[in-house]
Amino acid sequence: MLPSRQPISTSVSCPSQSKLIDDVVVPVPSEIFGVLDKLGKPSWVSVQRPINGVVQPTGESPQIALMLGSVIAEGFIAVEAEDANQVKQIGKSVLSLSTPLGVGAEVKKRAQAITDAADKKDWNGVRKELDGTLDDVKKVMVKLNSEALSQLVSLGGWIRGTEALTAVVGKSYTKDGAELLHQPVLLDYFERRLSTLKPKYKANPIVTRVQKGILEIRPLIGLTDDAEISEKSVGEINRITSELTKSINSKAP
């Protein structure tokens, strides 16, 4: 039985549009970035991972799923940076990675809509399409009995989003900013899902690294409801998620 629902933050008001999955609150990426903006105006350009050309799928399906989640999260960061060229590259990359996972047809219209909105600098429109893309991918994967890959898409997005979040919070540390990282229920959920993956997925070297990384992050985000996340812990989480993001987007060993 999964743990009861728990909000991400007690100091910073969480958005109402968080997704509820198996009684676990999973924040919508664009809304989390919006909350961060309320803490100040971060330099999103400085935390971008620029994409040159179209990201090509590499490795087996678990890695591609993690890559897709990572690229979608990068899209939200590009929106915050108001980088239209990056957003367009990300739209094309989302389609490139969705196709080998069997959801390319469903994502094609979204990818074009992302590009069109970026051309108009309609940042709210881009956020909406990115959120919709993530939702569409998950729904179709469940229908295709690929729920495990769907969860890896979510995890890939969380890892890249957390890397960006910790980079921003670490540059100007505040307890309120660090509080956004206090997601014990969500981490427990990801850990449990990874432990129940099919053997062929669990044996994937990238998945093994991700599972190890989640176990390392878990104690750093606080074990109790009133735990405060130190500046040192923020830096350590950033190091772990940065290494995981690089592994996810590297050529498979």
mmCIF file of N, CA and C in Angstrom, residues 181 213 215-223 228-230 232-240:
data_model
loop_
_atom_site.group_PDB
_atom_site.id
_atom_site.type_symbol
_atom_site.label_atom_id
_atom_site.label_comp_id
_atom_site.label_asym_id
_atom_site.label_seq_id
_atom_site.Cartn_x
_atom_site.Cartn_y
_atom_site.Cartn_z
ATOM 1 N N LEU A 181 12.209 21.041 -2.312
ATOM 2 C CA LEU A 181 12.837 19.735 -2.524
ATOM 3 C C LEU A 181 12.318 18.675 -1.556
ATOM 4 N N GLY A 213 21.003 6.471 -7.527
ATOM 5 C CA GLY A 213 20.948 7.897 -7.271
ATOM 6 C C GLY A 213 19.755 8.293 -6.407
ATOM 7 N N LEU A 215 18.291 6.433 -4.195
ATOM 8 C CA LEU A 215 18.597 5.993 -2.829
ATOM 9 C C LEU A 215 19.541 6.975 -2.132
ATOM 10 N N GLU A 216 20.451 7.588 -2.898
ATOM 11 C CA GLU A 216 21.377 8.562 -2.319
ATOM 12 C C GLU A 216 20.673 9.883 -1.995
ATOM 13 N N ILE A 217 19.714 10.257 -2.818
ATOM 14 C CA ILE A 217 19.003 11.517 -2.625
ATOM 15 C C ILE A 217 18.018 11.436 -1.466
ATOM 16 N N ARG A 218 17.418 10.267 -1.276
ATOM 17 C CA ARG A 218 16.323 10.122 -0.312
ATOM 18 C C ARG A 218 16.632 10.711 1.068
ATOM 19 N N PRO A 219 17.748 10.395 1.718
ATOM 20 C CA PRO A 219 17.986 10.970 3.048
ATOM 21 C C PRO A 219 18.321 12.461 3.015
ATOM 22 N N LEU A 220 18.718 12.970 1.849
ATOM 23 C CA LEU A 220 19.104 14.372 1.748
ATOM 24 C C LEU A 220 17.902 15.314 1.719
ATOM 25 N N ILE A 221 16.735 14.800 1.356
ATOM 26 C CA ILE A 221 15.557 15.670 1.236
ATOM 27 C C ILE A 221 14.761 15.738 2.535
ATOM 28 N N GLY A 222 15.234 15.063 3.590
ATOM 29 C CA GLY A 222 14.549 15.133 4.881
ATOM 30 C C GLY A 222 13.673 13.921 5.117
ATOM 31 N N LEU A 223 13.833 13.333 6.268
ATOM 32 C CA LEU A 223 13.091 12.111 6.594
ATOM 33 C C LEU A 223 11.818 12.383 7.380
ATOM 34 N N GLU A 228 14.441 20.389 7.695
ATOM 35 C CA GLU A 228 14.945 21.482 6.881
ATOM 36 C C GLU A 228 16.098 20.959 6.027
ATOM 37 N N ILE A 229 16.112 21.353 4.775
ATOM 38 C CA ILE A 229 17.146 20.894 3.852
ATOM 39 C C ILE A 229 18.249 21.940 3.808
ATOM 40 N N SER A 230 19.447 21.540 4.209
ATOM 41 C CA SER A 230 20.562 22.471 4.324
ATOM 42 C C SER A 230 21.112 22.868 2.961
ATOM 43 N N LYS A 232 24.154 22.624 2.107
ATOM 44 C CA LYS A 232 25.060 21.553 1.706
ATOM 45 C C LYS A 232 24.297 20.420 1.029
ATOM 46 N N SER A 233 23.130 20.068 1.568
ATOM 47 C CA SER A 233 22.320 19.001 0.979
ATOM 48 C C SER A 233 21.817 19.400 -0.402
ATOM 49 N N VAL A 234 21.446 20.671 -0.559
ATOM 50 C CA VAL A 234 21.011 21.160 -1.868
ATOM 51 C C VAL A 234 22.130 20.954 -2.893
ATOM 52 N N GLY A 235 23.354 21.286 -2.499
ATOM 53 C CA GLY A 235 24.495 21.106 -3.386
ATOM 54 C C GLY A 235 24.748 19.649 -3.727
ATOM 55 N N GLU A 236 24.568 18.777 -2.747
ATOM 56 C CA GLU A 236 24.793 17.352 -2.980
ATOM 57 C C GLU A 236 23.717 16.772 -3.898
ATOM 58 N N ILE A 237 22.476 17.191 -3.709
ATOM 59 C CA ILE A 237 21.396 16.734 -4.592
ATOM 60 C C ILE A 237 21.651 17.200 -6.020
ATOM 61 N N ASN A 238 22.149 18.433 -6.147
ATOM 62 C CA ASN A 238 22.470 18.944 -7.472
ATOM 63 C C ASN A 238 23.557 18.101 -8.134
ATOM 64 N N ARG A 239 24.569 17.729 -7.372
ATOM 65 C CA ARG A 239 25.653 16.908 -7.925
ATOM 66 C C ARG A 239 25.122 15.568 -8.418
ATOM 67 N N ILE A 240 24.289 14.920 -7.614
ATOM 68 C CA ILE A 240 23.759 13.599 -7.970
ATOM 69 C C ILE A 240 22.863 13.684 -9.207
#
